[in-house]
PDB file of C-alpha atoms in Angstrom:
ATOM      1  CA  MET A 154       0.000   0.000   0.000  1.00 41.00           C
ATOM      2  CA  VAL A 155       1.347   3.420  -0.990  1.00 41.00           C
ATOM      3  CA  VAL A 156       0.742   6.240   1.500  1.00 36.00           C
ATOM      4  CA  PRO A 157       0.730   9.683  -0.180  1.00 41.00           C
ATOM      5  CA  MET A 158       3.143  12.148   1.381  1.00 39.00           C
ATOM      6  CA  GLN A 159       0.955  15.115   0.417  1.00 45.00           C
ATOM      7  CA  PRO A 160      -2.746  15.707   1.086  1.00 47.00           C
ATOM      8  CA  ALA A 161      -5.247  14.907  -1.641  1.00 48.00           C
ATOM      9  CA  GLY A 162      -5.434  17.618  -4.270  1.00 49.00           C
ATOM     10  CA  SER A 163      -2.430  19.588  -2.977  1.00 55.00           C
ATOM     11  CA  VAL A 164      -0.438  19.374  -6.227  1.00 66.00           C
ATOM     12  CA  PRO A 165      -1.647  21.762  -8.970  1.00 68.00           C
ATOM     13  CA  THR A 166      -2.448  20.470 -12.437  1.00 78.00           C
ATOM     14  CA  GLU A 167      -1.770  22.225 -15.731  1.00 79.00           C
ATOM     15  CA  ASP A 168      -5.400  23.357 -15.982  1.00 77.00           C
ATOM     16  CA  ALA A 169      -5.262  24.730 -12.433  1.00 77.00           C
ATOM     17  CA  LEU A 170      -2.086  26.654 -13.208  1.00 82.00           C
ATOM     18  CA  LYS A 171      -3.745  28.160 -16.290  1.00 85.00           C
ATOM     19  CA  MET A 172      -6.558  29.494 -14.080  1.00 85.00           C
ATOM     20  CA  LYS A 173      -4.211  31.281 -11.645  1.00 87.00           C
ATOM     21  CA  PRO A 174      -4.168  34.547 -13.644  1.00 90.00           C
ATOM     22  CA  TRP A 175      -7.963  34.676 -13.370  1.00 91.00           C
ATOM     23  CA  LEU A 176      -7.700  34.058  -9.640  1.00 91.00           C
ATOM     24  CA  ALA A 177      -5.102  36.810  -9.325  1.00 93.00           C
ATOM     25  CA  THR A 178      -7.435  39.227 -11.116  1.00 94.00           C
ATOM     26  CA  VAL A 179     -10.255  38.410  -8.710  1.00 94.00           C
ATOM     27  CA  VAL A 180      -7.980  38.910  -5.701  1.00 94.00           C
ATOM     28  CA  ILE A 181      -6.854  42.314  -7.011  1.00 95.00           C
ATOM     29  CA  LEU A 182     -10.473  43.388  -7.497  1.00 95.00           C
ATOM     30  CA  GLN A 183     -11.264  42.191  -3.984  1.00 95.00           C
ATOM     31  CA  GLY A 184      -8.413  44.338  -2.735  1.00 94.00           C
ATOM     32  CA  ILE A 185      -9.982  47.358  -4.423  1.00 95.00           C
ATOM     33  CA  VAL A 186     -13.338  46.511  -2.820  1.00 94.00           C
ATOM     34  CA  THR A 187     -11.601  46.216   0.559  1.00 94.00           C
ATOM     35  CA  PHE A 188     -10.099  49.673   0.132  1.00 94.00           C
ATOM     36  CA  GLY A 189     -13.552  51.021  -0.771  1.00 93.00           C
ATOM     37  CA  ARG A 190     -15.030  49.528   2.397  1.00 93.00           C
ATOM     38  CA  PHE A 191     -12.536  51.375   4.528  1.00 94.00           C
ATOM     39  CA  ILE A 192     -13.354  54.600   2.681  1.00 93.00           C
ATOM     40  CA  ILE A 193     -17.094  54.304   3.374  1.00 90.00           C
ATOM     41  CA  GLY A 194     -16.410  53.473   7.030  1.00 90.00           C
ATOM     42  CA  ASP A 195     -17.290  49.762   6.954  1.00 88.00           C
ATOM     43  CA  LEU A 196     -14.445  48.653   9.217  1.00 91.00           C
ATOM     44  CA  TRP A 197     -15.670  45.118   9.993  1.00 90.00           C
ATOM     45  CA  GLY A 198     -16.437  44.443   6.342  1.00 89.00           C
ATOM     46  CA  GLY A 199     -13.034  45.809   5.386  1.00 91.00           C
ATOM     47  CA  LEU A 200     -11.227  43.611   7.924  1.00 93.00           C
ATOM     48  CA  SER A 201     -13.063  40.471   6.791  1.00 91.00           C
ATOM     49  CA  ASP A 202     -12.320  41.264   3.149  1.00 93.00           C
ATOM     50  CA  MET A 203      -8.682  41.889   4.051  1.00 94.00           C
ATOM     51  CA  ILE A 204      -8.417  38.395   5.527  1.00 93.00           C
ATOM     52  CA  VAL A 205      -9.982  36.947   2.370  1.00 94.00           C
ATOM     53  CA  VAL A 206      -7.510  38.880   0.211  1.00 94.00           C
ATOM     54  CA  MET A 207      -4.626  37.499   2.282  1.00 94.00           C
ATOM     55  CA  PHE A 208      -5.807  33.929   1.661  1.00 93.00           C
ATOM     56  CA  GLY A 209      -6.242  34.785  -2.009  1.00 92.00           C
ATOM     57  CA  TYR A 210      -2.664  36.071  -2.162  1.00 93.00           C
ATOM     58  CA  PHE A 211      -1.352  32.795  -0.742  1.00 92.00           C
ATOM     59  CA  ALA A 212      -3.588  30.842  -3.148  1.00 90.00           C
ATOM     60  CA  VAL A 213      -2.013  32.679  -6.084  1.00 90.00           C
ATOM     61  CA  LYS A 214       1.609  32.563  -4.898  1.00 88.00           C
ATOM     62  CA  ASP A 215       1.799  29.161  -3.172  1.00 83.00           C
ATOM     63  CA  PRO A 216       1.842  26.027  -5.392  1.00 75.00           C
ATOM     64  CA  SER A 217      -0.292  24.083  -2.917  1.00 79.00           C
ATOM     65  CA  MET A 218      -3.961  23.863  -3.829  1.00 82.00           C
ATOM     66  CA  LEU A 219      -4.967  23.742  -0.159  1.00 86.00           C
ATOM     67  CA  TYR A 220      -4.818  27.533  -0.052  1.00 88.00           C
ATOM     68  CA  CYS A 221      -7.356  27.571  -2.887  1.00 89.00           C
ATOM     69  CA  LEU A 222      -9.646  25.450  -0.736  1.00 89.00           C
ATOM     70  CA  TRP A 223      -9.299  27.773   2.247  1.00 92.00           C
ATOM     71  CA  TYR A 224      -9.784  30.810   0.028  1.00 94.00           C
ATOM     72  CA  CYS A 225     -12.956  29.234  -1.381  1.00 93.00           C
ATOM     73  CA  ILE A 226     -14.297  28.630   2.137  1.00 94.00           C
ATOM     74  CA  MET A 227     -13.544  32.216   3.221  1.00 94.00           C
ATOM     75  CA  CYS A 228     -15.166  33.631   0.079  1.00 94.00           C
ATOM     76  CA  THR A 229     -18.257  31.524   0.698  1.00 94.00           C
ATOM     77  CA  PHE A 230     -18.644  32.813   4.258  1.00 94.00           C
ATOM     78  CA  ASN A 231     -18.103  36.389   3.118  1.00 93.00           C
ATOM     79  CA  LEU A 232     -20.622  35.900   0.331  1.00 94.00           C
ATOM     80  CA  VAL A 233     -23.350  34.890   2.790  1.00 94.00           C
ATOM     81  CA  PHE A 234     -22.831  37.893   5.065  1.00 93.00           C
ATOM     82  CA  ASP A 235     -22.453  40.325   2.160  1.00 92.00           C
ATOM     83  CA  LEU A 236     -25.715  39.130   0.628  1.00 94.00           C
ATOM     84  CA  ILE A 237     -27.497  39.678   3.948  1.00 93.00           C
ATOM     85  CA  TYR A 238     -26.021  43.161   4.244  1.00 91.00           C
ATOM     86  CA  LEU A 239     -26.972  43.962   0.648  1.00 92.00           C
ATOM     87  CA  PHE A 240     -30.526  42.692   1.144  1.00 93.00           C
ATOM     88  CA  ILE A 241     -31.004  44.892   4.225  1.00 91.00           C
ATOM     89  CA  ARG A 242     -29.727  47.994   2.397  1.00 90.00           C
ATOM     90  CA  VAL A 243     -31.934  47.319  -0.644  1.00 90.00           C
ATOM     91  CA  MET A 244     -35.001  46.853   1.552  1.00 92.00           C
ATOM     92  CA  GLU A 245     -34.252  50.120   3.376  1.00 89.00           C
ATOM     93  CA  LEU A 246     -33.486  52.298   0.353  1.00 86.00           C
ATOM     94  CA  ARG A 247     -35.706  50.651  -2.273  1.00 82.00           C
ATOM     95  CA  ARG A 248     -35.551  52.787  -5.429  1.00 82.00           C
ATOM     96  CA  GLN A 249     -33.117  55.263  -3.902  1.00 85.00           C
ATOM     97  CA  TYR A 250     -30.308  52.701  -3.753  1.00 87.00           C
ATOM     98  CA  PHE A 251     -28.409  54.923  -6.195  1.00 89.00           C
ATOM     99  CA  HIS A 252     -29.298  58.611  -6.225  1.00 86.00           C
ATOM    100  CA  ARG A 253     -27.644  61.419  -8.120  1.00 86.00           C
ATOM    101  CA  ASP A 254     -28.494  64.000  -5.494  1.00 85.00           C
ATOM    102  CA  MET A 255     -26.832  62.037  -2.682  1.00 87.00           C
ATOM    103  CA  PRO A 256     -23.134  62.447  -1.729  1.00 89.00           C
ATOM    104  CA  PHE A 257     -20.383  60.477  -3.432  1.00 89.00           C
ATOM    105  CA  LEU A 258     -19.821  58.207  -0.420  1.00 90.00           C
ATOM    106  CA  TYR A 259     -23.492  57.240  -0.461  1.00 90.00           C
ATOM    107  CA  ASN A 260     -23.329  55.922  -4.037  1.00 91.00           C
ATOM    108  CA  LEU A 261     -19.878  54.459  -3.414  1.00 92.00           C
ATOM    109  CA  ALA A 262     -21.253  52.442  -0.490  1.00 91.00           C
ATOM    110  CA  SER A 263     -24.070  51.139  -2.692  1.00 91.00           C
ATOM    111  CA  ALA A 264     -21.566  50.116  -5.378  1.00 93.00           C
ATOM    112  CA  VAL A 265     -19.196  48.469  -2.897  1.00 93.00           C
ATOM    113  CA  LEU A 266     -22.006  46.425  -1.334  1.00 92.00           C
ATOM    114  CA  ILE A 267     -22.859  45.074  -4.784  1.00 93.00           C
ATOM    115  CA  ALA A 268     -19.262  44.427  -5.830  1.00 94.00           C
ATOM    116  CA  ALA A 269     -18.282  42.637  -2.602  1.00 94.00           C
ATOM    117  CA  PRO A 270     -20.625  39.607  -2.901  1.00 94.00           C
ATOM    118  CA  LEU A 271     -20.033  39.489  -6.661  1.00 95.00           C
ATOM    119  CA  MET A 272     -16.258  39.209  -6.240  1.00 94.00           C
ATOM    120  CA  ALA A 273     -16.686  36.714  -3.401  1.00 94.00           C
ATOM    121  CA  ALA A 274     -18.879  34.495  -5.580  1.00 95.00           C
ATOM    122  CA  ILE A 275     -16.451  34.616  -8.518  1.00 95.00           C
ATOM    123  CA  GLY A 276     -13.485  33.961  -6.226  1.00 93.00           C
ATOM    124  CA  ALA A 277     -15.208  30.972  -4.631  1.00 94.00           C
ATOM    125  CA  MET A 278     -16.081  29.457  -8.013  1.00 93.00           C
ATOM    126  CA  VAL A 279     -12.623  29.933  -9.541  1.00 92.00           C
ATOM    127  CA  SER A 280     -10.733  28.639  -6.508  1.00 91.00           C
ATOM    128  CA  TYR A 281     -13.015  25.625  -6.113  1.00 91.00           C
ATOM    129  CA  LYS A 282     -12.590  24.815  -9.803  1.00 89.00           C
ATOM    130  CA  MET A 283      -8.817  24.856  -9.384  1.00 88.00           C
ATOM    131  CA  TYR A 284      -8.924  22.671  -6.281  1.00 89.00           C
ATOM    132  CA  ALA A 285     -11.385  20.236  -7.902  1.00 87.00           C
ATOM    133  CA  GLU A 286      -9.068  19.831 -10.905  1.00 85.00           C
ATOM    134  CA  ALA A 287      -6.142  18.934  -8.631  1.00 83.00           C
ATOM    135  CA  ARG A 288      -8.287  16.647  -6.462  1.00 82.00           C
ATOM    136  CA  ASP A 289      -9.714  14.689  -9.400  1.00 81.00           C
ATOM    137  CA  ALA A 290      -6.258  14.278 -10.924  1.00 77.00           C
ATOM    138  CA  PHE A 291      -4.889  13.021  -7.603  1.00 73.00           C
ATOM    139  CA  PHE A 292      -7.599  10.420  -7.083  1.00 72.00           C
ATOM    140  CA  GLY A 293      -7.426   9.370 -10.741  1.00 61.00           C
ATOM    141  CA  ASP A 294      -3.699   8.653 -10.415  1.00 51.00           C
ATOM    142  CA  SER A 295      -4.278   6.854  -7.117  1.00 49.00           C
ATOM    143  CA  GLU A 296      -6.913   4.566  -8.629  1.00 52.00           C
ATOM    144  CA  ALA A 297      -4.630   3.695 -11.550  1.00 50.00           C
ATOM    145  CA  LEU A 298      -1.759   2.955  -9.154  1.00 48.00           C
ATOM    146  CA  TYR A 299      -4.020   0.828  -6.953  1.00 52.00           C
ATOM    147  CA  ALA A 300      -5.221  -1.187  -9.970  1.00 56.00           C
ATOM    148  CA  ALA A 301      -1.624  -1.797 -11.069  1.00 55.00           C
ATOM    149  CA  GLN A 302      -0.669  -2.944  -7.563  1.00 58.00           C
ATOM    150  CA  GLN A 303      -3.648  -5.316  -7.430  1.00 62.00           C
ATOM    151  CA  GLU A 304      -2.672  -6.840 -10.782  1.00 65.00           C
ATOM    152  CA  GLN A 305       0.924  -7.247  -9.628  1.00 67.00           C
ATOM    153  CA  GLN A 306      -0.202  -8.958  -6.419  1.00 67.00           C
ATOM    154  CA  GLN A 307      -2.383 -11.382  -8.401  1.00 68.00           C
ATOM    155  CA  VAL A 308       0.529 -12.310 -10.674  1.00 66.00           C
ATOM    156  CA  LEU A 309       2.790 -12.802  -7.638  1.00 67.00           C
ATOM    157  CA  ALA A 310       0.205 -14.983  -5.892  1.00 69.00           C
ATOM    158  CA  ALA A 311      -0.167 -17.154  -9.007  1.00 69.00           C
ATOM    159  CA  ALA A 312       3.624 -17.575  -9.240  1.00 69.00           C
ATOM    160  CA  GLN A 313       3.861 -18.572  -5.578  1.00 70.00           C
ATOM    161  CA  ALA A 314       1.052 -21.094  -5.986  1.00 70.00           C
ATOM    162  CA  ALA A 315       2.815 -22.624  -8.992  1.00 71.00           C
ATOM    163  CA  ALA A 316       6.082 -22.839  -7.027  1.00 71.00           C
ATOM    164  CA  ARG A 317       4.391 -24.726  -4.166  1.00 72.00           C
ATOM    165  CA  ARG A 318       2.859 -27.286  -6.541  1.00 68.00           C
ATOM    166  CA  PRO A 319       4.732 -30.715  -6.384  1.00 63.00           C
ATOM    167  CA  ARG A 320       6.728 -31.641  -9.480  1.00 59.00           C
ATOM    168  CA  ALA A 321       7.789 -35.103 -10.727  1.00 54.00           C
ATOM    169  CA  GLN A 322      11.587 -35.568 -10.680  1.00 56.00           C
ATOM    170  CA  TYR A 323      13.544 -36.867 -13.669  1.00 52.00           C
ATOM    171  CA  GLY A 324      13.804 -40.707 -13.613  1.00 55.00           C
ATOM    172  CA  ALA A 325      11.272 -41.135 -10.837  1.00 54.00           C
ATOM    173  CA  THR A 326       8.885 -44.060 -11.253  1.00 56.00           C
ATOM    174  CA  GLN A 327       5.210 -43.627 -10.884  1.00 56.00           C
ATOM    175  CA  PRO A 328       3.592 -45.626  -8.077  1.00 56.00           C
ATOM    176  CA  ALA A 329       2.001 -48.870  -9.227  1.00 55.00           C
ATOM    177  CA  GLN A 330      -1.699 -48.652  -9.708  1.00 57.00           C
ATOM    178  CA  PRO A 331      -3.754 -51.429  -8.123  1.00 58.00           C
ATOM    179  CA  VAL A 332      -5.142 -53.936 -10.605  1.00 56.00           C
ATOM    180  CA  GLN A 333      -8.835 -53.975 -10.624  1.00 57.00           C
ATOM    181  CA  THR A 334     -10.345 -57.468 -10.993  1.00 56.00           C
ATOM    182  CA  ARG A 335     -13.764 -57.953 -12.360  1.00 57.00           C
ATOM    183  CA  ALA A 336     -16.078 -59.753 -10.036  1.00 55.00           C
ATOM    184  CA  ARG A 337     -17.305 -63.155 -11.282  1.00 56.00           C
ATOM    185  CA  PRO A 338     -20.998 -63.319 -11.978  1.00 54.00           C
ATOM    186  CA  GLN A 339     -23.014 -65.315  -9.536  1.00 56.00           C
ATOM    187  CA  ASP A 340     -24.246 -67.682 -12.297  1.00 54.00           C
ATOM    188  CA  ASP A 341     -20.699 -69.163 -12.715  1.00 53.00           C
ATOM    189  CA  ASP A 342     -20.848 -70.700  -9.211  1.00 56.00           C
ATOM    190  CA  LYS A 343     -23.871 -72.879 -10.136  1.00 61.00           C
ATOM    191  CA  PHE A 344     -22.388 -75.783 -12.182  1.00 60.00           C
ATOM    192  CA  VAL A 345     -24.971 -77.981 -13.948  1.00 62.00           C
ATOM    193  CA  PRO A 346     -23.674 -81.398 -15.305  1.00 65.00           C
ATOM    194  CA  PHE A 347     -24.671 -82.802 -18.715  1.00 60.00           C
ATOM    195  CA  ARG A 348     -27.781 -84.968 -18.419  1.00 67.00           C
ATOM    196  CA  GLY A 349     -28.439 -85.925 -22.038  1.00 65.00           C
ATOM    197  CA  GLN A 350     -28.011 -89.344 -23.797  1.00 69.00           C
ATOM    198  CA  CYS A 351     -24.530 -90.379 -24.900  1.00 64.00           C
ATOM    199  CA  HIS A 352     -23.795 -91.890 -28.430  1.00 64.00           C
ATOM    200  CA  ARG A 353     -20.784 -93.926 -29.334  1.00 66.00           C
ATOM    201  CA  ILE A 354     -19.063 -93.043 -32.552  1.00 63.00           C
TER     202      ILE A 354
END
């Protein structure tokens, strides 16, 4: 049995590496959204987005796909809270969500609260796609290796069974087989003498 030295899906595939520029773009946009949150005074939202951006940075720079998994989880949590926050603001402002007569920070806050869950959703999808590619490749290689090991063990077991089988040595005589005699029919034991008339020749 082969024990993998790395966790499942930790090694990136070629397809996952091709998707890293897209992930980097999403992380940069999330950084811009984080900066916008601090501008509008959303400190808690800015801190949570900053943590997500940090995980995204490691997911882009580190070759391990486990950072992509953690980044996907963080984006998913952020997405849930951002959608709740966005829903509350939409229900409060209704048609005045964007208003030309309101200050710049008012419209900026409305834009940031839309961009934050959007970037979180895209980041979660891209990072999960990358991790899923690496995971499927890992388990595919493991199944092929396991099948090869099973076939090798079957061949080895057949060879050992053939080696344990007794073989006839050169010049050895076969044991004599017992001679089977046919049983006499019961009618042979009943002798009947000739009782006819004799003629002299």
